[in-house]
Tab-separated table of C-alpha atoms in Angstrom:
chain	number	residue	atom	x	y	z
A	1	MET	CA	-11.196	29.187	22.151
A	2	THR	CA	-8.059	27.940	23.815
A	3	LEU	CA	-4.816	26.756	22.336
A	4	LEU	CA	-2.592	23.858	23.212
A	5	LYS	CA	0.801	25.485	23.557
A	6	ASP	CA	2.871	22.391	22.913
A	7	PRO	CA	1.284	19.164	21.686
A	8	ARG	CA	4.612	17.400	22.269
A	9	THR	CA	4.142	17.938	26.007
A	10	ARG	CA	0.695	16.466	25.753
A	11	ARG	CA	2.113	13.435	23.995
A	12	ARG	CA	4.558	12.775	26.823
A	13	ARG	CA	2.106	13.366	29.667
A	14	LEU	CA	-0.652	11.211	28.161
A	15	GLY	CA	1.538	8.375	27.021
A	16	VAL	CA	0.608	6.254	30.046
A	17	MET	CA	-2.771	7.744	30.905
A	18	ALA	CA	-4.533	7.242	27.594
A	19	GLY	CA	-3.984	3.519	27.058
A	20	VAL	CA	-7.032	1.415	26.328
A	21	THR	CA	-7.895	-1.318	28.762
A	22	GLY	CA	-6.086	-4.636	28.498
A	23	LEU	CA	-9.249	-6.319	27.283
A	24	LEU	CA	-9.736	-3.842	24.439
A	25	ALA	CA	-6.086	-4.070	23.491
A	26	THR	CA	-6.430	-7.833	23.277
A	27	LEU	CA	-9.470	-7.522	21.040
A	28	LEU	CA	-7.682	-5.107	18.732
A	29	THR	CA	-4.757	-7.485	18.461
A	30	ALA	CA	-6.548	-10.780	18.112
A	31	ALA	CA	-9.718	-10.061	16.155
A	32	PRO	CA	-10.415	-8.558	12.718
A	33	ALA	CA	-11.343	-4.889	12.848
A	34	LEU	CA	-14.714	-3.839	11.494
A	35	ALA	CA	-15.718	-0.600	9.808
A	36	ILE	CA	-18.285	1.713	11.362
A	37	PRO	CA	-21.196	-0.526	12.422
A	38	ASP	CA	-24.456	-0.203	10.550
A	39	PRO	CA	-27.088	-0.136	13.302
A	40	GLY	CA	-29.860	1.289	11.127
A	41	ASP	CA	-32.110	3.221	13.473
A	42	SER	CA	-30.514	1.791	16.618
A	43	PRO	CA	-28.426	4.061	18.857
A	44	THR	CA	-24.692	3.515	19.125
A	45	ALA	CA	-23.808	1.515	22.216
A	46	GLU	CA	-21.755	3.396	24.796
A	47	ARG	CA	-19.011	1.569	26.658
A	48	LYS	CA	-17.806	2.282	30.176
A	49	VAL	CA	-14.058	2.438	30.670
A	50	SER	CA	-12.227	1.291	33.781
A	51	GLN	CA	-12.291	3.343	36.968
A	52	SER	CA	-8.545	3.966	36.678
A	53	ASP	CA	-8.973	5.303	33.139
A	54	ARG	CA	-11.837	7.557	34.249
A	55	THR	CA	-9.646	8.899	37.022
A	56	ASP	CA	-6.768	9.480	34.609
A	57	VAL	CA	-9.034	11.375	32.198
A	58	ALA	CA	-10.393	13.580	34.990
A	59	GLU	CA	-6.913	14.338	36.310
A	60	ALA	CA	-5.599	15.118	32.817
A	61	ILE	CA	-8.461	17.555	32.181
A	62	ALA	CA	-7.972	19.200	35.579
A	63	ALA	CA	-4.258	19.612	34.916
A	64	GLY	CA	-4.860	21.084	31.466
A	65	GLU	CA	-3.063	18.205	29.783
A	66	ILE	CA	-6.062	17.567	27.520
A	67	PRO	CA	-8.982	19.866	26.713
A	68	GLY	CA	-12.084	19.626	28.841
A	69	VAL	CA	-15.307	18.021	27.660
A	70	GLY	CA	-16.294	19.808	24.438
A	71	GLU	CA	-13.537	22.406	24.807
A	72	ILE	CA	-12.044	23.517	21.482
A	73	VAL	CA	-8.282	23.656	20.973
A	74	HIS	CA	-6.273	24.256	17.815
A	75	SER	CA	-2.902	25.252	16.439
A	76	ALA	CA	-2.147	28.953	15.986
A	77	ASN	CA	-2.574	28.746	12.198
A	78	ILE	CA	-6.158	27.423	12.382
A	79	LYS	CA	-9.235	29.563	13.021
A	80	HIS	CA	-12.663	28.136	13.870
A	81	LEU	CA	-15.142	30.212	11.893
A	82	ALA	CA	-18.486	28.529	12.486
A	83	ASN	CA	-20.389	25.587	13.915
A	84	VAL	CA	-23.911	24.566	12.935
A	85	PRO	CA	-25.404	22.035	15.376
A	86	LYS	CA	-27.559	19.127	14.260
A	87	ASP	CA	-31.211	20.011	13.809
A	88	VAL	CA	-33.930	17.772	12.356
A	89	LEU	CA	-31.537	14.922	11.571
A	90	LEU	CA	-30.390	13.698	14.963
A	91	ASP	CA	-28.449	10.523	14.114
A	92	LYS	CA	-24.719	10.397	13.298
A	93	ASN	CA	-23.328	12.894	10.794
A	94	SER	CA	-21.287	11.281	8.029
A	95	ASP	CA	-19.750	12.326	4.692
A	96	LEU	CA	-19.644	15.605	2.736
A	97	ALA	CA	-19.827	16.722	-0.900
A	98	PHE	CA	-19.711	20.189	-2.477
A	99	GLN	CA	-21.081	22.055	-5.472
A	100	GLY	CA	-20.848	25.769	-6.117
A	101	ARG	CA	-21.916	27.574	-2.965
A	102	TYR	CA	-23.466	24.468	-1.425
A	103	ALA	CA	-22.245	21.773	0.946
A	104	PHE	CA	-24.116	18.474	1.187
A	105	ALA	CA	-23.846	16.728	4.538
A	106	GLY	CA	-24.788	13.102	5.077
A	107	ASN	CA	-26.433	11.840	8.250
A	108	TYR	CA	-27.684	8.346	9.125
A	109	ASP	CA	-31.189	9.909	9.132
A	110	GLY	CA	-30.826	11.538	5.685
A	111	PHE	CA	-28.924	14.568	4.376
A	112	ARG	CA	-28.714	18.317	4.849
A	113	ILE	CA	-27.878	21.040	2.314
A	114	PHE	CA	-25.988	24.160	3.457
A	115	ASP	CA	-25.458	27.456	1.673
A	116	ILE	CA	-21.771	28.182	2.367
A	117	SER	CA	-21.486	31.373	0.304
A	118	ASN	CA	-20.587	33.012	3.618
A	119	PRO	CA	-18.358	30.398	5.316
A	120	LYS	CA	-18.583	32.315	8.605
A	121	ALA	CA	-22.348	31.809	8.683
A	122	PRO	CA	-23.478	28.640	6.842
A	123	ARG	CA	-27.215	28.595	6.268
A	124	THR	CA	-29.430	25.506	6.093
A	125	VAL	CA	-31.235	25.309	2.761
A	126	SER	CA	-33.045	21.999	3.261
A	127	GLN	CA	-33.025	18.782	5.284
A	128	VAL	CA	-34.224	15.482	3.862
A	129	LEU	CA	-35.346	12.732	6.220
A	130	CYS	CA	-34.405	9.422	4.582
A	131	PRO	CA	-32.995	6.950	7.149
A	132	GLY	CA	-30.476	4.307	6.172
A	133	SER	CA	-26.869	4.157	7.314
A	134	GLN	CA	-24.502	5.559	6.484
A	135	ASN	CA	-25.856	7.860	3.800
A	136	ASP	CA	-22.516	8.398	2.084
A	137	ILE	CA	-23.206	11.284	-0.300
A	138	THR	CA	-22.042	12.626	-3.694
A	139	VAL	CA	-23.329	15.132	-6.257
A	140	ASP	CA	-23.061	15.433	-10.032
A	141	GLY	CA	-24.842	18.245	-11.824
A	142	ASN	CA	-28.487	18.083	-10.783
A	143	LEU	CA	-28.150	14.607	-9.282
A	144	LEU	CA	-27.388	13.599	-5.705
A	145	PHE	CA	-26.494	10.025	-4.769
A	146	VAL	CA	-26.862	8.436	-1.337
A	147	SER	CA	-25.622	5.056	-0.090
A	148	THR	CA	-27.823	2.836	2.077
A	149	ASP	CA	-25.994	0.145	4.008
A	150	SER	CA	-28.603	-1.040	6.471
A	151	SER	CA	-31.300	-3.562	5.703
A	152	ARG	CA	-34.598	-1.749	5.084
A	153	SER	CA	-38.224	-2.773	4.534
A	154	ASP	CA	-38.204	-1.094	1.092
A	155	SER	CA	-36.356	1.533	-0.953
A	156	SER	CA	-38.475	4.513	0.123
A	157	CYS	CA	-37.556	7.226	2.610
A	158	ASN	CA	-40.371	5.916	4.823
A	159	SER	CA	-38.769	2.503	5.186
A	160	THR	CA	-38.054	0.843	8.512
A	161	THR	CA	-35.356	-1.574	9.581
A	162	GLN	CA	-35.876	-5.180	8.524
A	163	PRO	CA	-33.641	-8.236	8.927
A	164	ALA	CA	-31.229	-8.949	6.068
A	165	THR	CA	-32.326	-12.567	6.277
A	166	GLU	CA	-35.608	-11.600	4.587
A	167	LYS	CA	-35.504	-11.642	0.789
A	168	SER	CA	-37.795	-8.611	0.519
A	169	SER	CA	-35.320	-6.405	2.405
A	170	TRP	CA	-33.632	-3.621	0.449
A	171	GLU	CA	-30.333	-1.744	0.543
A	172	GLY	CA	-28.309	0.021	-2.154
A	173	MET	CA	-28.201	3.416	-3.895
A	174	LYS	CA	-30.773	6.219	-3.888
A	175	ILE	CA	-30.841	9.032	-6.434
A	176	PHE	CA	-32.287	12.525	-5.931
A	177	ASP	CA	-32.836	15.468	-8.259
A	178	ILE	CA	-31.397	18.601	-6.625
A	179	THR	CA	-32.299	21.136	-9.317
A	180	ASP	CA	-34.181	22.933	-6.542
A	181	LYS	CA	-31.875	22.764	-3.517
A	182	ARG	CA	-34.766	23.770	-1.298
A	183	ASN	CA	-36.814	20.789	-2.399
A	184	PRO	CA	-34.782	17.719	-3.472
A	185	LYS	CA	-36.880	15.107	-5.251
A	186	TYR	CA	-36.436	11.354	-4.935
A	187	VAL	CA	-35.871	9.943	-8.439
A	188	ALA	CA	-34.797	6.306	-8.266
A	189	ALA	CA	-33.283	3.492	-6.249
A	190	VAL	CA	-30.963	0.671	-7.289
A	191	GLU	CA	-30.525	-2.395	-5.096
A	192	THR	CA	-26.961	-3.706	-4.850
A	193	ALA	CA	-25.468	-6.851	-3.362
A	194	CYS	CA	-24.671	-6.305	0.329
A	195	GLY	CA	-25.963	-2.742	0.099
A	196	SER	CA	-23.783	0.326	-0.389
A	197	HIS	CA	-21.424	1.287	2.418
A	198	THR	CA	-19.705	3.917	0.264
A	199	HIS	CA	-19.683	4.777	-3.429
A	200	THR	CA	-17.492	6.525	-5.983
A	201	LEU	CA	-18.542	8.470	-9.074
A	202	VAL	CA	-16.789	7.964	-12.413
A	203	PRO	CA	-18.453	10.596	-14.616
A	204	GLU	CA	-18.627	10.511	-18.408
A	205	ARG	CA	-20.338	12.856	-20.842
A	206	ARG	CA	-23.647	11.020	-21.094
A	207	ASN	CA	-23.498	8.685	-18.114
A	208	VAL	CA	-22.299	8.599	-14.545
A	209	TYR	CA	-20.850	5.314	-13.386
A	210	ILE	CA	-21.030	4.501	-9.691
A	211	TYR	CA	-18.643	2.066	-8.045
A	212	VAL	CA	-20.465	0.644	-5.036
A	213	SER	CA	-18.345	-0.613	-2.148
A	214	SER	CA	-19.889	-3.108	0.268
A	215	TYR	CA	-18.745	-6.114	2.241
A	216	SER	CA	-19.402	-8.746	4.917
A	217	PRO	CA	-21.529	-11.339	3.069
A	218	ASN	CA	-23.410	-14.022	4.946
A	219	ALA	CA	-24.905	-17.263	3.679
A	220	ALA	CA	-28.079	-16.384	5.620
A	221	TYR	CA	-28.564	-13.140	3.646
A	222	PRO	CA	-30.361	-13.758	0.322
A	223	ASP	CA	-29.029	-10.526	-1.197
A	224	CYS	CA	-25.507	-10.698	0.228
A	225	GLN	CA	-24.101	-14.111	-0.545
A	226	PRO	CA	-20.451	-15.139	-0.287
A	227	PRO	CA	-18.073	-14.896	-1.964
A	228	HIS	CA	-18.451	-11.144	-2.270
A	229	ASP	CA	-15.100	-10.412	-3.870
A	230	GLY	CA	-15.913	-7.428	-6.077
A	231	ILE	CA	-17.916	-4.236	-6.471
A	232	SER	CA	-21.246	-3.363	-8.061
A	233	VAL	CA	-21.118	-0.990	-11.033
A	234	ILE	CA	-24.194	1.172	-11.653
A	235	LYS	CA	-24.745	3.109	-14.878
A	236	VAL	CA	-26.826	6.277	-14.533
A	237	PRO	CA	-27.912	8.014	-17.766
A	238	ARG	CA	-27.678	11.734	-17.053
A	239	ASN	CA	-30.813	12.516	-19.042
A	240	ALA	CA	-32.796	9.601	-17.619
A	241	PRO	CA	-31.568	8.861	-14.075
A	242	GLU	CA	-34.712	6.844	-13.395
A	243	LYS	CA	-33.201	4.198	-15.706
A	244	ALA	CA	-30.147	3.689	-13.477
A	245	ALA	CA	-29.216	0.025	-13.178
A	246	VAL	CA	-26.429	-2.345	-12.167
A	247	VAL	CA	-24.417	-3.212	-15.276
A	248	GLY	CA	-21.849	-5.509	-13.709
A	249	PHE	CA	-20.129	-6.968	-10.689
A	250	PRO	CA	-16.408	-7.102	-11.550
A	251	VAL	CA	-14.471	-9.580	-9.431
A	252	LEU	CA	-11.411	-7.818	-8.018
A	253	PHE	CA	-10.070	-10.738	-5.980
A	254	PRO	CA	-10.310	-13.865	-8.100
A	255	GLY	CA	-9.110	-17.058	-6.502
A	256	GLU	CA	-10.006	-20.575	-5.572
A	257	GLY	CA	-12.213	-21.402	-2.617
A	258	PRO	CA	-15.308	-19.744	-1.167
A	259	ASP	CA	-13.580	-16.471	-0.293
A	260	GLY	CA	-11.744	-15.642	-3.504
A	261	GLY	CA	-8.184	-14.315	-3.609
A	262	GLY	CA	-8.211	-11.491	-1.094
A	263	ASN	CA	-6.608	-11.397	2.341
A	264	PRO	CA	-7.766	-14.483	4.320
A	265	GLY	CA	-7.638	-12.546	7.606
A	266	SER	CA	-7.568	-14.416	10.907
A	267	PRO	CA	-6.287	-16.914	11.858
A	268	THR	CA	-3.779	-16.780	8.970
A	269	ASN	CA	-3.224	-13.075	9.579
A	270	PRO	CA	-4.318	-12.341	13.164
A	271	GLY	CA	-5.930	-8.975	13.719
A	272	VAL	CA	-6.480	-8.384	9.990
A	273	SER	CA	-9.892	-8.242	8.325
A	274	LYS	CA	-10.687	-10.901	5.762
A	275	THR	CA	-11.302	-9.300	2.370
A	276	THR	CA	-14.938	-9.795	1.366
A	277	GLY	CA	-15.387	-6.664	-0.725
A	278	CYS	CA	-14.123	-3.071	-0.631
A	279	HIS	CA	-14.740	-0.294	1.840
A	280	ASP	CA	-13.876	2.656	-0.382
A	281	ILE	CA	-12.497	3.443	-3.839
A	282	THR	CA	-10.976	6.726	-5.008
A	283	ALA	CA	-10.887	7.451	-8.734
A	284	LEU	CA	-8.829	9.705	-10.987
A	285	PRO	CA	-11.075	9.578	-14.068
A	286	GLU	CA	-8.804	11.794	-16.203
A	287	LEU	CA	-5.980	9.298	-15.692
A	288	ASP	CA	-8.132	6.144	-15.890
A	289	LEU	CA	-6.784	5.202	-12.455
A	290	ALA	CA	-8.285	4.280	-9.103
A	291	ALA	CA	-7.159	3.041	-5.710
A	292	GLY	CA	-9.219	0.734	-3.532
A	293	ALA	CA	-9.156	0.199	0.220
A	294	CYS	CA	-10.575	-3.281	0.531
A	295	MET	CA	-10.633	-4.523	4.120
A	296	GLY	CA	-7.444	-6.622	4.126
A	297	ASP	CA	-5.982	-5.322	0.857
A	298	GLY	CA	-4.954	-2.131	-0.885
A	299	ILE	CA	-5.288	-2.157	-4.661
A	300	LEU	CA	-4.423	-0.043	-7.689
A	301	LEU	CA	-6.881	-0.249	-10.586
A	302	SER	CA	-7.076	0.672	-14.233
A	303	ILE	CA	-10.540	2.124	-14.994
A	304	LYS	CA	-9.934	2.756	-18.698
A	305	ASP	CA	-13.047	0.680	-19.275
A	306	PRO	CA	-15.259	2.002	-16.438
A	307	GLU	CA	-17.589	-1.000	-16.568
A	308	HIS	CA	-14.668	-3.398	-16.166
A	309	PRO	CA	-12.080	-2.024	-13.715
A	310	LYS	CA	-8.907	-4.118	-13.599
A	311	VAL	CA	-6.531	-4.609	-10.660
A	312	ILE	CA	-2.946	-3.807	-11.613
A	313	ASP	CA	-1.389	-4.157	-8.162
A	314	GLN	CA	-2.437	-5.552	-4.784
A	315	VAL	CA	-0.672	-5.025	-1.436
A	316	GLN	CA	-1.168	-6.119	2.170
A	317	ASP	CA	0.196	-5.010	5.533
A	318	ASN	CA	-0.374	-7.865	7.946
A	319	VAL	CA	1.721	-6.267	10.688
A	320	ASN	CA	0.120	-2.868	11.266
A	321	PHE	CA	-3.053	-2.578	9.163
A	322	ALA	CA	-6.286	-4.079	10.478
A	323	PHE	CA	-8.851	-2.618	8.047
A	324	TRP	CA	-7.970	-0.819	4.787
A	325	HIS	CA	-10.535	1.979	4.887
A	326	SER	CA	-9.928	4.693	2.298
A	327	ALA	CA	-7.426	5.987	-0.275
A	328	THR	CA	-6.167	9.396	-1.428
A	329	PHE	CA	-3.857	10.118	-4.373
A	330	ASN	CA	-1.424	13.000	-4.327
A	331	GLN	CA	-1.697	15.566	-7.128
A	332	LYS	CA	0.982	13.973	-9.341
A	333	ALA	CA	-0.674	10.562	-8.939
A	334	ASN	CA	2.615	8.986	-7.910
A	335	LYS	CA	1.572	8.355	-4.301
A	336	VAL	CA	-1.415	6.913	-2.459
A	337	VAL	CA	-2.315	7.442	1.190
A	338	PHE	CA	-4.288	4.486	2.577
A	339	THR	CA	-5.998	4.700	5.968
A	340	ASP	CA	-6.317	1.942	8.553
A	341	GLU	CA	-9.552	2.063	10.564
A	342	LEU	CA	-8.300	-0.012	13.476
A	343	GLY	CA	-11.145	-0.766	15.883
A	344	GLY	CA	-13.818	0.208	13.353
A	345	GLY	CA	-13.921	3.852	14.371
A	346	GLY	CA	-15.351	3.032	17.774
A	347	ALA	CA	-12.182	2.457	19.819
A	348	ALA	CA	-9.617	4.623	21.586
A	349	THR	CA	-6.537	3.857	19.490
A	350	CYS	CA	-4.641	7.184	19.510
A	351	ASN	CA	-2.476	6.416	22.518
A	352	ALA	CA	0.930	5.088	23.517
A	353	GLU	CA	-0.268	1.517	23.956
A	354	ILE	CA	-1.408	1.244	20.330
A	355	GLY	CA	1.574	3.242	19.104
A	356	PRO	CA	2.318	5.338	15.997
A	357	ASN	CA	1.998	2.685	13.286
A	358	ARG	CA	-1.440	1.180	13.916
A	359	GLY	CA	-4.701	2.975	13.202
A	360	ALA	CA	-2.589	5.252	11.019
A	361	ASP	CA	-2.112	6.299	7.409
A	362	GLY	CA	0.161	4.243	5.173
A	363	ILE	CA	1.987	6.227	2.489
A	364	TYR	CA	2.789	4.337	-0.713
A	365	ASP	CA	4.722	5.519	-3.750
A	366	ILE	CA	3.508	4.412	-7.183
A	367	VAL	CA	6.460	3.261	-9.267
A	368	GLY	CA	6.579	2.053	-12.855
A	369	LYS	CA	4.290	2.775	-15.787
A	370	GLY	CA	0.992	1.567	-17.175
A	371	ASP	CA	-0.236	-1.803	-16.019
A	372	LYS	CA	3.188	-2.531	-14.505
A	373	ARG	CA	2.801	0.134	-11.820
A	374	LYS	CA	3.434	-1.022	-8.257
A	375	LEU	CA	2.591	0.286	-4.795
A	376	VAL	CA	5.721	0.630	-2.645
A	377	PHE	CA	5.373	1.346	1.083
A	378	ARG	CA	7.300	4.343	2.474
A	379	SER	CA	6.025	5.298	5.944
A	380	TYR	CA	3.140	5.735	8.395
A	381	TYR	CA	1.537	8.923	9.656
A	382	LYS	CA	-0.490	9.294	12.841
A	383	ILE	CA	-1.532	12.392	14.771
A	384	PRO	CA	1.062	13.301	17.438
A	385	ARG	CA	-1.463	14.070	20.206
A	386	HIS	CA	-2.529	11.183	22.403
A	387	GLN	CA	-6.259	11.093	23.102
A	388	ALA	CA	-8.199	10.063	26.206
A	389	SER	CA	-9.442	6.511	26.733
A	390	THR	CA	-13.013	7.827	26.297
A	391	GLU	CA	-12.300	9.210	22.807
A	392	ASN	CA	-12.726	7.078	19.696
A	393	CYS	CA	-9.838	8.035	17.450
A	394	VAL	CA	-8.354	6.546	14.283
A	395	ALA	CA	-7.464	7.624	10.724
A	396	HIS	CA	-10.570	8.544	8.720
A	397	ASN	CA	-11.756	10.643	5.744
A	398	GLY	CA	-9.658	13.461	4.312
A	399	SER	CA	-8.698	15.283	1.114
A	400	LEU	CA	-5.804	17.030	-0.552
A	401	ILE	CA	-5.161	20.712	0.009
A	402	PRO	CA	-4.200	21.774	-3.535
A	403	VAL	CA	-0.740	23.318	-3.328
A	404	LYS	CA	1.420	22.959	-6.413
A	405	GLY	CA	4.684	21.186	-5.672
A	406	ARG	CA	3.596	19.985	-2.214
A	407	ASP	CA	1.618	17.009	-0.936
A	408	ILE	CA	-0.613	18.309	1.877
A	409	MET	CA	-3.724	16.667	3.227
A	410	VAL	CA	-6.448	17.549	5.725
A	411	GLN	CA	-7.945	14.582	7.527
A	412	ALA	CA	-10.590	13.644	10.089
A	413	TRP	CA	-9.600	11.534	13.097
A	414	TYR	CA	-12.971	11.221	14.865
A	415	GLN	CA	-12.440	12.597	18.403
A	416	GLY	CA	-8.785	13.100	17.491
A	417	GLY	CA	-10.134	16.084	15.544
A	418	VAL	CA	-8.833	17.478	12.262
A	419	SER	CA	-5.192	17.203	11.224
A	420	VAL	CA	-3.394	19.027	8.410
A	421	TRP	CA	-0.226	17.193	7.451
A	422	GLU	CA	2.401	17.095	4.721
A	423	PHE	CA	3.837	14.062	2.933
A	424	THR	CA	5.867	15.725	0.172
A	425	ASP	CA	8.680	13.536	1.474
A	426	SER	CA	6.935	10.145	1.558
A	427	SER	CA	9.293	8.893	4.226
A	428	ARG	CA	8.936	11.860	6.583
A	429	PRO	CA	5.315	12.983	6.984
A	430	ARG	CA	4.606	15.706	9.539
A	431	GLU	CA	1.645	17.583	10.966
A	432	ILE	CA	1.458	21.318	10.283
A	433	ALA	CA	-1.906	22.234	11.861
A	434	TYR	CA	-4.736	20.763	13.934
A	435	PHE	CA	-8.182	21.404	15.416
A	436	GLU	CA	-10.024	19.298	17.972
A	437	ARG	CA	-12.511	19.239	20.801
A	438	GLY	CA	-12.059	17.674	24.181
A	439	PRO	CA	-13.824	14.366	24.865
A	440	ASP	CA	-17.544	14.188	24.219
A	441	ASN	CA	-17.718	12.277	27.512
A	442	ALA	CA	-15.148	12.001	30.312
A	443	THR	CA	-16.406	8.706	31.758
A	444	THR	CA	-17.776	6.700	28.810
A	445	LEU	CA	-16.320	5.765	25.433
A	446	THR	CA	-18.778	7.154	22.860
A	447	SER	CA	-18.664	7.481	19.070
A	448	GLY	CA	-18.098	11.091	18.083
A	449	GLY	CA	-15.731	13.538	16.472
A	450	SER	CA	-14.958	14.510	12.897
A	451	TRP	CA	-16.160	11.944	10.344
A	452	SER	CA	-14.967	13.873	7.273
A	453	ALA	CA	-12.666	16.877	6.966
A	454	TYR	CA	-12.240	18.280	3.443
A	455	TYR	CA	-10.704	21.367	1.842
A	456	TYR	CA	-12.957	23.230	-0.584
A	457	ASN	CA	-12.409	26.650	-2.143
A	458	GLY	CA	-10.292	28.144	0.607
A	459	TYR	CA	-11.825	26.566	3.701
A	460	ILE	CA	-11.854	23.314	5.650
A	461	TYR	CA	-15.265	21.781	6.310
A	462	SER	CA	-15.755	19.084	8.936
A	463	ASN	CA	-18.855	17.009	9.645
A	464	ASP	CA	-18.711	16.120	13.338
A	465	ILE	CA	-20.694	12.999	14.240
A	466	SER	CA	-22.351	14.572	17.254
A	467	ASN	CA	-21.387	18.263	17.297
A	468	GLY	CA	-22.508	19.324	13.831
A	469	PHE	CA	-20.976	21.103	10.848
A	470	ASP	CA	-17.727	23.037	11.387
A	471	VAL	CA	-15.949	25.565	9.171
A	472	LEU	CA	-12.229	26.184	9.643
A	473	ARG	CA	-9.675	28.422	7.965
A	474	ILE	CA	-5.983	27.681	7.816
A	475	ASP	CA	-3.545	30.577	7.394
A	476	ASP	CA	-0.088	29.180	6.698
A	477	ARG	CA	2.485	29.995	4.041
A	478	ARG	CA	2.604	26.309	3.090
A	479	THR	CA	-1.120	26.117	2.346
A	480	ASP	CA	-1.956	29.721	1.377
A	481	PRO	CA	-1.509	29.103	-2.396
A	482	ALA	CA	-4.479	26.716	-2.267
A	483	LYS	CA	-6.797	29.667	-1.594
A	484	TRP	CA	-6.535	30.614	-5.258
A	485	VAL	CA	-7.773	27.220	-6.466
A	486	ARG	CA	-11.494	27.139	-7.177
A	487	LEU	CA	-13.696	24.164	-8.027
A	488	ASP	CA	-17.268	24.011	-9.264
A	489	GLU	CA	-17.808	20.636	-7.591
A	490	LEU	CA	-16.004	18.286	-5.232
A	491	ASN	CA	-16.653	14.648	-4.455
A	492	VAL	CA	-13.493	13.683	-2.647
A	493	GLN	CA	-13.538	10.054	-3.834
A	494	THR	CA	-13.538	11.385	-7.406
A	495	GLN	CA	-10.346	13.404	-7.201
A	496	PRO	CA	-10.108	16.433	-9.468
A	497	ASP	CA	-7.204	17.553	-11.618
A	498	TYR	CA	-6.145	20.699	-9.785
A	499	PHE	CA	-3.168	21.717	-11.931
A	500	GLY	CA	-3.017	19.365	-14.926
A	501	TRP	CA	-1.248	16.037	-15.018
C-alpha cells in the first residue's frame, strides 16, 4: 500500500487536469441529474474522454500526483485489512446490511452473505443469484428484503428483462428467509408502483413496515403512472411474511397539476431533477422521525403513524443540488446530512471545474420542536482530493461513526473512495481520514468505486462496484470511542439509537 503524503498538494496539481469535458459540464448544468441507471442485465456503457484528458491522467499518474490504476492509497490513520473480489455475482456491487457476525452485500445479480467474525479474513457463506437492479438490501431478524428496480418478466429469481410498457412486467420487493444463512429461501414478492429503487425498514413488534422509494413515472408504463408523488408502504407480518402487502401510497407532495407539489425541475429550475417520487428515506423509529431525499426536494417527516407518514418540512436547493439522493441524521437528531448525486453517479464531478459545492453533502440543522421543526442549511462538504476525468465521483452512501459528543460520518464517493469526516460544527465540516484506489481505467470513464461505506462494530465495510468487498480499520483518537459500541443489527437507513436520545 502507498500513502498520499499531502492531499492538499494533489488538490492544487489536479485542479486544472481533472476537469470534465465542456460537453459534460454543459450537460450537468443544463439537464436534470438522474440516479444510478437501471439497466437490468445490460452492461454499463463506458465513455471515452478527450485525448487531452487522457494525456493529463497519464501524466498525473506518472508524476505520482494521483494513484495509478487500481493502486491503493489512504491516510495514515486508515488500515486496509481485507478485500474479497466478486465471485459468482459479476454485475455491480451495491448496498450493505449487517446482523451479528454477518454482512449482507447487494449486487445487481443478487446478494452475497459474508461471515465477518474475523474482519481480516471475511468468508463467503452463500451467494444468491436473483437478478434485478439494484438489489438494495436490508435484514430484520430472520427476514431479508431486496429491492428490484428493473422491469422483469415475473417476480422469480429466474426472471428476465421485459419492457415496462408491458402490463405483465414486474418490479418491487422480494423477501427471503435467512434462518439458514447458507441456504436463504425465497418467501414472497410484493409489486410496487414504479418498482423499488431503495427501501427503508420501520420495525414494530409484530410487523415490519417498508417504505419503498421509486421514481420516474411514464404514461406509457401501466404500473408506473404519473403523478408519482409519494411512496409505497408495505406491511410485513413477522410471523407470516408471505402475507406481506402494500397497505398505502401516502402522497408526500400534494399539489395541483399532473406533477403534484414537488420541485418542478427544468426549465423552472435548470439542472435540478423534477420530483416524481423519493430516492431514499432514513428513519429514526424511536423518535417517530424520518428524512427523505426526493430528487428535487429534501423533506422531514413524522412517522408516528407508520402507515401514514406526514411531511413537516420541505426544502430545496436550486443552486447547487441536482438530485437529492440520501439522508443521514446525527446522533442527537438535530442535524441531517443530505447528499447530492450530481451526474447520477456516472460522471467525473470531483474536480475544480465542478467545484466544492456541487455533487456534495448539504448539512442542515433541525430547529424547533414537534411538527414545527424546520431544516436550516449550514454548509456543504465535499472530499478535498480532486479525481481524474476517468473516475466517476460524487457523494453517495454513508453512515455515522458512533462517538458520543461528536458528529462523524464515513461515506462512499464511488471512485473518490471512502471519506471519514466530521460535522460537529455544522458550518465547518472537515475530513479526518480517507481510503481510495486509483482509476479503474486511465483512458475511459467507467462506473466503479465504493457504492456504500458503513461503520459496524469497530470496522468500516465498503462494497466496491467492481473491486469487491473491502474491510478497513480507522485508528484515531476522535473515532476510537466508537470501537466500544456494539450492535446486533444495522440497516443504515433505519438509524439506531447508539446512546439514548
